[in-house]
């Protein structure tokens, strides 16, 4: 967006209109041969277009910095474009070749290098923008405060959970002896009941034997 604003600020559309007299001259003189068209295209039109694109890049990165954005992202963008359009089977030597002389725009590699050389100047422009430094300070303070508050919240939540787990562990440990004592008491009662049943059965058996002996006599 900053690049396109740069075109508007530099009045590149109006500059392009200044090339119309050459086109009219070509038409008036009747120079309609394909060769002359190519000469006009490569000698005037394409270089003029590339110079406008380079100027728009220059203005754009300065606008980017003035608006409090990181200007170093501009060359990274064109580096990414270079990598995206690169042939995986091509070597580094082929990547170094720039065929922008047949294009209306500079090559991605050339734009990357040009913008990379403007980063320091753009950062200086950004440092001179006092409102930008003020805004950056406020943003960092806001982010730091929220990060600190979130960190404290997580610490408190972790401490509360640890305390709850410790209390539960202590409660469980305290209940274990009571549980063991209760189980032992139940076992003791069961043993007494079983002994009583056995003794009763034995007494009943003795009584029956005595009755049988008496009846036989």
PDB file of C-alpha atoms in Angstrom:
ATOM      1  CA  UNK A   1       0.000   0.000   0.000  1.00  0.00           C
ATOM      2  CA  UNK A   2       2.853   2.377   0.837  1.00  0.00           C
ATOM      3  CA  UNK A   3       4.339   1.615  -2.582  1.00  0.00           C
ATOM      4  CA  UNK A   4       1.105   2.597  -4.370  1.00  0.00           C
ATOM      5  CA  UNK A   5       0.825   5.759  -2.256  1.00  0.00           C
ATOM      6  CA  UNK A   6       4.382   6.519  -3.375  1.00  0.00           C
ATOM      7  CA  UNK A   7       3.226   6.387  -7.011  1.00  0.00           C
ATOM      8  CA  UNK A   8       0.476   8.895  -6.230  1.00  0.00           C
ATOM      9  CA  UNK A   9       2.731  11.252  -4.280  1.00  0.00           C
ATOM     10  CA  UNK A  10       5.337  11.252  -7.057  1.00  0.00           C
ATOM     11  CA  UNK A  11       2.617  11.916  -9.685  1.00  0.00           C
ATOM     12  CA  UNK A  12       3.843   9.053 -11.837  1.00  0.00           C
ATOM     13  CA  UNK A  13       0.669   8.986 -13.893  1.00  0.00           C
ATOM     14  CA  UNK A  14       1.299  12.572 -14.946  1.00  0.00           C
ATOM     15  CA  UNK A  15       4.926  11.744 -15.683  1.00  0.00           C
ATOM     16  CA  UNK A  16       3.853   8.852 -17.888  1.00  0.00           C
ATOM     17  CA  UNK A  17       1.658  11.224 -19.868  1.00  0.00           C
ATOM     18  CA  UNK A  18       4.797  13.198 -20.698  1.00  0.00           C
ATOM     19  CA  UNK A  19       5.862  10.295 -22.920  1.00  0.00           C
ATOM     20  CA  UNK A  20       2.887  10.836 -25.231  1.00  0.00           C
ATOM     21  CA  UNK A  21       4.647  13.427 -27.474  1.00  0.00           C
ATOM     22  CA  UNK A  22       7.212  10.787 -28.417  1.00  0.00           C
ATOM     23  CA  UNK A  23       4.431   8.427 -29.379  1.00  0.00           C
ATOM     24  CA  UNK A  24       2.760  11.164 -31.438  1.00  0.00           C
ATOM     25  CA  UNK A  25       6.050  11.939 -33.131  1.00  0.00           C
ATOM     26  CA  UNK A  26       6.481   8.294 -34.025  1.00  0.00           C
ATOM     27  CA  UNK A  27       2.982   8.241 -35.516  1.00  0.00           C
ATOM     28  CA  UNK A  28       3.432  11.518 -37.437  1.00  0.00           C
ATOM     29  CA  UNK A  29       6.716  10.443 -38.955  1.00  0.00           C
ATOM     30  CA  UNK A  30       5.145   7.185 -39.981  1.00  0.00           C
ATOM     31  CA  UNK A  31       7.694   5.113 -38.134  1.00  0.00           C
ATOM     32  CA  UNK A  32       5.454   2.068 -37.781  1.00  0.00           C
ATOM     33  CA  UNK A  33       8.110  -0.575 -38.305  1.00  0.00           C
ATOM     34  CA  UNK A  34       8.288  -3.320 -35.629  1.00  0.00           C
ATOM     35  CA  UNK A  35      11.984  -2.596 -35.145  1.00  0.00           C
ATOM     36  CA  UNK A  36      11.361   1.043 -34.202  1.00  0.00           C
ATOM     37  CA  UNK A  37       8.580  -0.029 -31.839  1.00  0.00           C
ATOM     38  CA  UNK A  38      10.979  -2.349 -30.017  1.00  0.00           C
ATOM     39  CA  UNK A  39      13.626   0.382 -29.884  1.00  0.00           C
ATOM     40  CA  UNK A  40      11.127   2.818 -28.407  1.00  0.00           C
ATOM     41  CA  UNK A  41       9.919   0.175 -25.935  1.00  0.00           C
ATOM     42  CA  UNK A  42      13.352  -0.899 -24.663  1.00  0.00           C
ATOM     43  CA  UNK A  43      15.066   2.500 -24.870  1.00  0.00           C
ATOM     44  CA  UNK A  44      12.357   4.704 -23.351  1.00  0.00           C
ATOM     45  CA  UNK A  45       9.194   3.034 -22.059  1.00  0.00           C
ATOM     46  CA  UNK A  46      10.546   0.126 -19.967  1.00  0.00           C
ATOM     47  CA  UNK A  47      13.458   2.013 -18.322  1.00  0.00           C
ATOM     48  CA  UNK A  48      11.100   4.882 -17.494  1.00  0.00           C
ATOM     49  CA  UNK A  49       8.609   2.471 -15.901  1.00  0.00           C
ATOM     50  CA  UNK A  50      11.339   0.738 -13.866  1.00  0.00           C
ATOM     51  CA  UNK A  51      12.635   4.070 -12.560  1.00  0.00           C
ATOM     52  CA  UNK A  52       9.124   4.956 -11.395  1.00  0.00           C
ATOM     53  CA  UNK A  53       8.787   1.622  -9.607  1.00  0.00           C
ATOM     54  CA  UNK A  54      12.128   2.105  -7.860  1.00  0.00           C
ATOM     55  CA  UNK A  55      11.110   5.610  -6.790  1.00  0.00           C
ATOM     56  CA  UNK A  56       7.780   4.303  -5.472  1.00  0.00           C
ATOM     57  CA  UNK A  57       9.681   1.663  -3.467  1.00  0.00           C
ATOM     58  CA  UNK A  58      11.895   4.396  -1.988  1.00  0.00           C
ATOM     59  CA  UNK A  59       8.951   6.595  -1.025  1.00  0.00           C
ATOM     60  CA  UNK A  60       6.993   3.587   0.203  1.00  0.00           C
ATOM     61  CA  UNK A  61       9.602   2.366   2.686  1.00  0.00           C
ATOM     62  CA  UNK A  62       9.909   5.873   4.130  1.00  0.00           C
ATOM     63  CA  UNK A  63       6.134   6.068   4.513  1.00  0.00           C
ATOM     64  CA  UNK A  64       6.183   2.635   6.118  1.00  0.00           C
ATOM     65  CA  UNK A  65       8.708   3.782   8.706  1.00  0.00           C
ATOM     66  CA  UNK A  66       6.871   7.069   9.327  1.00  0.00           C
ATOM     67  CA  UNK A  67       3.694   5.101  10.028  1.00  0.00           C
ATOM     68  CA  UNK A  68       5.536   3.201  12.789  1.00  0.00           C
ATOM     69  CA  UNK A  69       5.916  -0.069  10.870  1.00  0.00           C
ATOM     70  CA  UNK A  70       9.147  -2.049  10.742  1.00  0.00           C
ATOM     71  CA  UNK A  71      10.874  -1.003   7.479  1.00  0.00           C
ATOM     72  CA  UNK A  72      13.034  -4.133   7.469  1.00  0.00           C
ATOM     73  CA  UNK A  73       9.925  -6.086   6.464  1.00  0.00           C
ATOM     74  CA  UNK A  74      10.023  -4.472   2.994  1.00  0.00           C
ATOM     75  CA  UNK A  75      13.189  -6.237   1.760  1.00  0.00           C
ATOM     76  CA  UNK A  76      12.022  -9.453   3.464  1.00  0.00           C
ATOM     77  CA  UNK A  77       8.897  -9.358   1.317  1.00  0.00           C
ATOM     78  CA  UNK A  78      10.879  -9.275  -1.927  1.00  0.00           C
ATOM     79  CA  UNK A  79      13.249 -11.920  -0.604  1.00  0.00           C
ATOM     80  CA  UNK A  80      10.222 -14.154  -0.059  1.00  0.00           C
ATOM     81  CA  UNK A  81       9.007 -13.428  -3.593  1.00  0.00           C
ATOM     82  CA  UNK A  82      12.456 -14.350  -4.937  1.00  0.00           C
ATOM     83  CA  UNK A  83      12.398 -17.670  -3.087  1.00  0.00           C
ATOM     84  CA  UNK A  84       8.801 -18.379  -4.127  1.00  0.00           C
ATOM     85  CA  UNK A  85       9.424 -17.908  -7.837  1.00  0.00           C
ATOM     86  CA  UNK A  86      12.876 -19.519  -7.861  1.00  0.00           C
ATOM     87  CA  UNK A  87      13.389 -22.726  -9.814  1.00  0.00           C
ATOM     88  CA  UNK A  88      14.337 -25.461  -7.282  1.00  0.00           C
ATOM     89  CA  UNK A  89      16.625 -27.066  -9.876  1.00  0.00           C
ATOM     90  CA  UNK A  90      18.364 -23.778 -10.737  1.00  0.00           C
ATOM     91  CA  UNK A  91      21.694 -22.926  -9.164  1.00  0.00           C
ATOM     92  CA  UNK A  92      22.691 -19.744  -7.383  1.00  0.00           C
ATOM     93  CA  UNK A  93      24.294 -18.407 -10.563  1.00  0.00           C
ATOM     94  CA  UNK A  94      20.956 -18.386 -12.332  1.00  0.00           C
ATOM     95  CA  UNK A  95      19.315 -16.616  -9.398  1.00  0.00           C
ATOM     96  CA  UNK A  96      21.854 -13.816  -9.728  1.00  0.00           C
ATOM     97  CA  UNK A  97      20.710 -13.068 -13.289  1.00  0.00           C
ATOM     98  CA  UNK A  98      18.300 -10.134 -13.542  1.00  0.00           C
ATOM     99  CA  UNK A  99      16.135  -9.956 -16.651  1.00  0.00           C
ATOM    100  CA  UNK A 100      14.370  -6.768 -15.616  1.00  0.00           C
ATOM    101  CA  UNK A 101      15.494  -5.034 -18.825  1.00  0.00           C
ATOM    102  CA  UNK A 102      12.561  -6.729 -20.549  1.00  0.00           C
ATOM    103  CA  UNK A 103      10.099  -5.884 -17.746  1.00  0.00           C
ATOM    104  CA  UNK A 104       8.207  -2.819 -16.538  1.00  0.00           C
ATOM    105  CA  UNK A 105       9.371  -3.559 -12.961  1.00  0.00           C
ATOM    106  CA  UNK A 106      12.803  -4.215 -11.456  1.00  0.00           C
ATOM    107  CA  UNK A 107      13.513  -7.831 -10.594  1.00  0.00           C
ATOM    108  CA  UNK A 108      12.556  -9.127  -7.157  1.00  0.00           C
ATOM    109  CA  UNK A 109      16.228  -9.608  -6.246  1.00  0.00           C
ATOM    110  CA  UNK A 110      17.104  -6.047  -7.282  1.00  0.00           C
ATOM    111  CA  UNK A 111      14.190  -4.564  -5.348  1.00  0.00           C
ATOM    112  CA  UNK A 112      15.189  -6.562  -2.270  1.00  0.00           C
ATOM    113  CA  UNK A 113      18.743  -5.219  -2.395  1.00  0.00           C
ATOM    114  CA  UNK A 114      17.641  -1.641  -3.023  1.00  0.00           C
ATOM    115  CA  UNK A 115      15.192  -1.671  -0.121  1.00  0.00           C
ATOM    116  CA  UNK A 116      17.698  -3.373   2.166  1.00  0.00           C
ATOM    117  CA  UNK A 117      20.052  -0.465   1.533  1.00  0.00           C
ATOM    118  CA  UNK A 118      17.320   1.994   2.590  1.00  0.00           C
ATOM    119  CA  UNK A 119      16.409   0.351   5.919  1.00  0.00           C
ATOM    120  CA  UNK A 120      18.832   2.412   8.038  1.00  0.00           C
ATOM    121  CA  UNK A 121      17.652   5.676   6.474  1.00  0.00           C
ATOM    122  CA  UNK A 122      14.050   4.613   7.052  1.00  0.00           C
ATOM    123  CA  UNK A 123      14.774   3.807  10.710  1.00  0.00           C
ATOM    124  CA  UNK A 124      16.288   7.270  11.116  1.00  0.00           C
ATOM    125  CA  UNK A 125      13.079   8.753   9.701  1.00  0.00           C
ATOM    126  CA  UNK A 126      11.159   6.644  12.210  1.00  0.00           C
ATOM    127  CA  UNK A 127      13.333   7.850  15.119  1.00  0.00           C
ATOM    128  CA  UNK A 128      12.627  11.453  14.167  1.00  0.00           C
ATOM    129  CA  UNK A 129       8.879  10.780  14.361  1.00  0.00           C
ATOM    130  CA  UNK A 130       8.321  11.520  18.053  1.00  0.00           C
ATOM    131  CA  UNK A 131       4.721  10.261  17.991  1.00  0.00           C
ATOM    132  CA  UNK A 132       5.975   6.906  16.711  1.00  0.00           C
ATOM    133  CA  UNK A 133       8.435   6.507  19.611  1.00  0.00           C
ATOM    134  CA  UNK A 134       5.668   7.486  22.043  1.00  0.00           C
ATOM    135  CA  UNK A 135       3.289   4.959  20.490  1.00  0.00           C
ATOM    136  CA  UNK A 136       5.893   2.181  20.589  1.00  0.00           C
ATOM    137  CA  UNK A 137       6.560   2.914  24.269  1.00  0.00           C
ATOM    138  CA  UNK A 138       2.843   2.747  25.119  1.00  0.00           C
ATOM    139  CA  UNK A 139       2.373  -0.490  23.183  1.00  0.00           C
ATOM    140  CA  UNK A 140       5.322  -2.114  24.955  1.00  0.00           C
ATOM    141  CA  UNK A 141       4.014  -0.949  28.329  1.00  0.00           C
ATOM    142  CA  UNK A 142       0.553  -2.320  27.538  1.00  0.00           C
ATOM    143  CA  UNK A 143       1.889  -5.664  26.349  1.00  0.00           C
ATOM    144  CA  UNK A 144       4.256  -5.901  29.328  1.00  0.00           C
ATOM    145  CA  UNK A 145       1.520  -5.070  31.836  1.00  0.00           C
ATOM    146  CA  UNK A 146      -0.893  -7.606  30.359  1.00  0.00           C
ATOM    147  CA  UNK A 147       1.806 -10.249  30.155  1.00  0.00           C
ATOM    148  CA  UNK A 148       2.762  -9.652  33.799  1.00  0.00           C
ATOM    149  CA  UNK A 149      -0.877  -9.762  34.938  1.00  0.00           C
ATOM    150  CA  UNK A 150      -1.479 -12.983  33.019  1.00  0.00           C
ATOM    151  CA  UNK A 151       1.686 -14.507  34.471  1.00  0.00           C
ATOM    152  CA  UNK A 152       0.626 -13.624  38.035  1.00  0.00           C
ATOM    153  CA  UNK A 153      -2.806 -15.090  37.372  1.00  0.00           C
ATOM    154  CA  UNK A 154      -1.280 -18.391  36.231  1.00  0.00           C
ATOM    155  CA  UNK A 155       1.088 -18.436  39.239  1.00  0.00           C
ATOM    156  CA  UNK A 156      -1.784 -17.859  41.682  1.00  0.00           C
ATOM    157  CA  UNK A 157      -3.899 -20.521  40.004  1.00  0.00           C
ATOM    158  CA  UNK A 158      -1.027 -22.998  40.180  1.00  0.00           C
ATOM    159  CA  UNK A 159      -0.411 -22.219  43.866  1.00  0.00           C
ATOM    160  CA  UNK A 160      -4.117 -22.628  44.685  1.00  0.00           C
ATOM    161  CA  UNK A 161      -4.238 -25.963  42.894  1.00  0.00           C
ATOM    162  CA  UNK A 162      -1.075 -27.146  44.667  1.00  0.00           C
ATOM    163  CA  UNK A 163      -2.512 -26.158  48.058  1.00  0.00           C
ATOM    164  CA  UNK A 164      -5.776 -27.952  47.303  1.00  0.00           C
ATOM    165  CA  UNK A 165      -3.924 -31.111  46.253  1.00  0.00           C
ATOM    166  CA  UNK A 166      -1.785 -30.967  49.403  1.00  0.00           C
ATOM    167  CA  UNK A 167      -4.865 -30.564  51.640  1.00  0.00           C
ATOM    168  CA  UNK A 168      -6.564 -33.480  49.918  1.00  0.00           C
ATOM    169  CA  UNK A 169      -3.471 -35.623  50.367  1.00  0.00           C
ATOM    170  CA  UNK A 170      -3.278 -34.747  54.087  1.00  0.00           C
ATOM    171  CA  UNK A 171      -6.995 -35.508  54.530  1.00  0.00           C
ATOM    172  CA  UNK A 172      -6.608 -38.877  52.838  1.00  0.00           C
ATOM    173  CA  UNK A 173      -3.570 -39.699  54.967  1.00  0.00           C
ATOM    174  CA  UNK A 174      -5.473 -38.782  58.152  1.00  0.00           C
ATOM    175  CA  UNK A 175      -8.410 -41.013  57.225  1.00  0.00           C
ATOM    176  CA  UNK A 176      -6.297 -44.087  56.527  1.00  0.00           C
ATOM    177  CA  UNK A 177      -5.724 -45.084  60.262  1.00  0.00           C
ATOM    178  CA  UNK A 178      -9.433 -44.618  60.990  1.00  0.00           C
ATOM    179  CA  UNK A 179     -10.325 -46.789  58.059  1.00  0.00           C
ATOM    180  CA  UNK A 180      -7.889 -49.470  59.209  1.00  0.00           C
ATOM    181  CA  UNK A 181      -9.280 -49.374  62.783  1.00  0.00           C
ATOM    182  CA  UNK A 182     -12.851 -49.629  61.513  1.00  0.00           C
ATOM    183  CA  UNK A 183     -12.013 -52.593  59.312  1.00  0.00           C
ATOM    184  CA  UNK A 184     -10.217 -54.292  62.245  1.00  0.00           C
ATOM    185  CA  UNK A 185     -13.250 -53.776  64.491  1.00  0.00           C
ATOM    186  CA  UNK A 186     -15.550 -55.246  61.848  1.00  0.00           C
ATOM    187  CA  UNK A 187     -13.292 -58.256  61.521  1.00  0.00           C
ATOM    188  CA  UNK A 188     -13.252 -58.696  65.337  1.00  0.00           C
ATOM    189  CA  UNK A 189     -17.051 -58.589  65.501  1.00  0.00           C
ATOM    190  CA  UNK A 190     -17.314 -61.060  62.651  1.00  0.00           C
ATOM    191  CA  UNK A 191     -14.890 -63.407  64.444  1.00  0.00           C
ATOM    192  CA  UNK A 192     -16.873 -63.219  67.722  1.00  0.00           C
ATOM    193  CA  UNK A 193     -20.118 -63.900  65.897  1.00  0.00           C
ATOM    194  CA  UNK A 194     -18.633 -66.867  64.106  1.00  0.00           C
ATOM    195  CA  UNK A 195     -17.267 -68.261  67.412  1.00  0.00           C
ATOM    196  CA  UNK A 196     -20.678 -67.930  69.025  1.00  0.00           C
ATOM    197  CA  UNK A 197     -22.322 -69.755  66.135  1.00  0.00           C
ATOM    198  CA  UNK A 198     -19.753 -72.572  66.342  1.00  0.00           C
ATOM    199  CA  UNK A 199     -20.225 -72.937  70.134  1.00  0.00           C
ATOM    200  CA  UNK A 200     -23.981 -72.956  69.772  1.00  0.00           C
ATOM    201  CA  UNK A 201     -23.784 -75.629  67.106  1.00  0.00           C
ATOM    202  CA  UNK A 202     -21.485 -77.715  69.314  1.00  0.00           C
ATOM    203  CA  UNK A 203     -23.831 -77.412  72.337  1.00  0.00           C
ATOM    204  CA  UNK A 204     -26.805 -78.373  70.189  1.00  0.00           C
ATOM    205  CA  UNK A 205     -24.960 -81.406  68.895  1.00  0.00           C
ATOM    206  CA  UNK A 206     -24.094 -82.523  72.463  1.00  0.00           C
ATOM    207  CA  UNK A 207     -27.733 -82.160  73.537  1.00  0.00           C
ATOM    208  CA  UNK A 208     -28.922 -84.266  70.659  1.00  0.00           C
ATOM    209  CA  UNK A 209     -26.370 -86.986  71.524  1.00  0.00           C
ATOM    210  CA  UNK A 210     -27.542 -87.060  75.164  1.00  0.00           C
ATOM    211  CA  UNK A 211     -31.177 -87.380  74.056  1.00  0.00           C
ATOM    212  CA  UNK A 212     -30.320 -90.289  71.784  1.00  0.00           C
ATOM    213  CA  UNK A 213     -28.372 -92.039  74.590  1.00  0.00           C
ATOM    214  CA  UNK A 214     -31.250 -91.597  77.046  1.00  0.00           C
ATOM    215  CA  UNK A 215     -33.739 -92.996  74.567  1.00  0.00           C
ATOM    216  CA  UNK A 216     -31.576 -96.068  73.979  1.00  0.00           C
ATOM    217  CA  UNK A 217     -31.319 -96.783  77.704  1.00  0.00           C
TER     218      UNK A 217
END
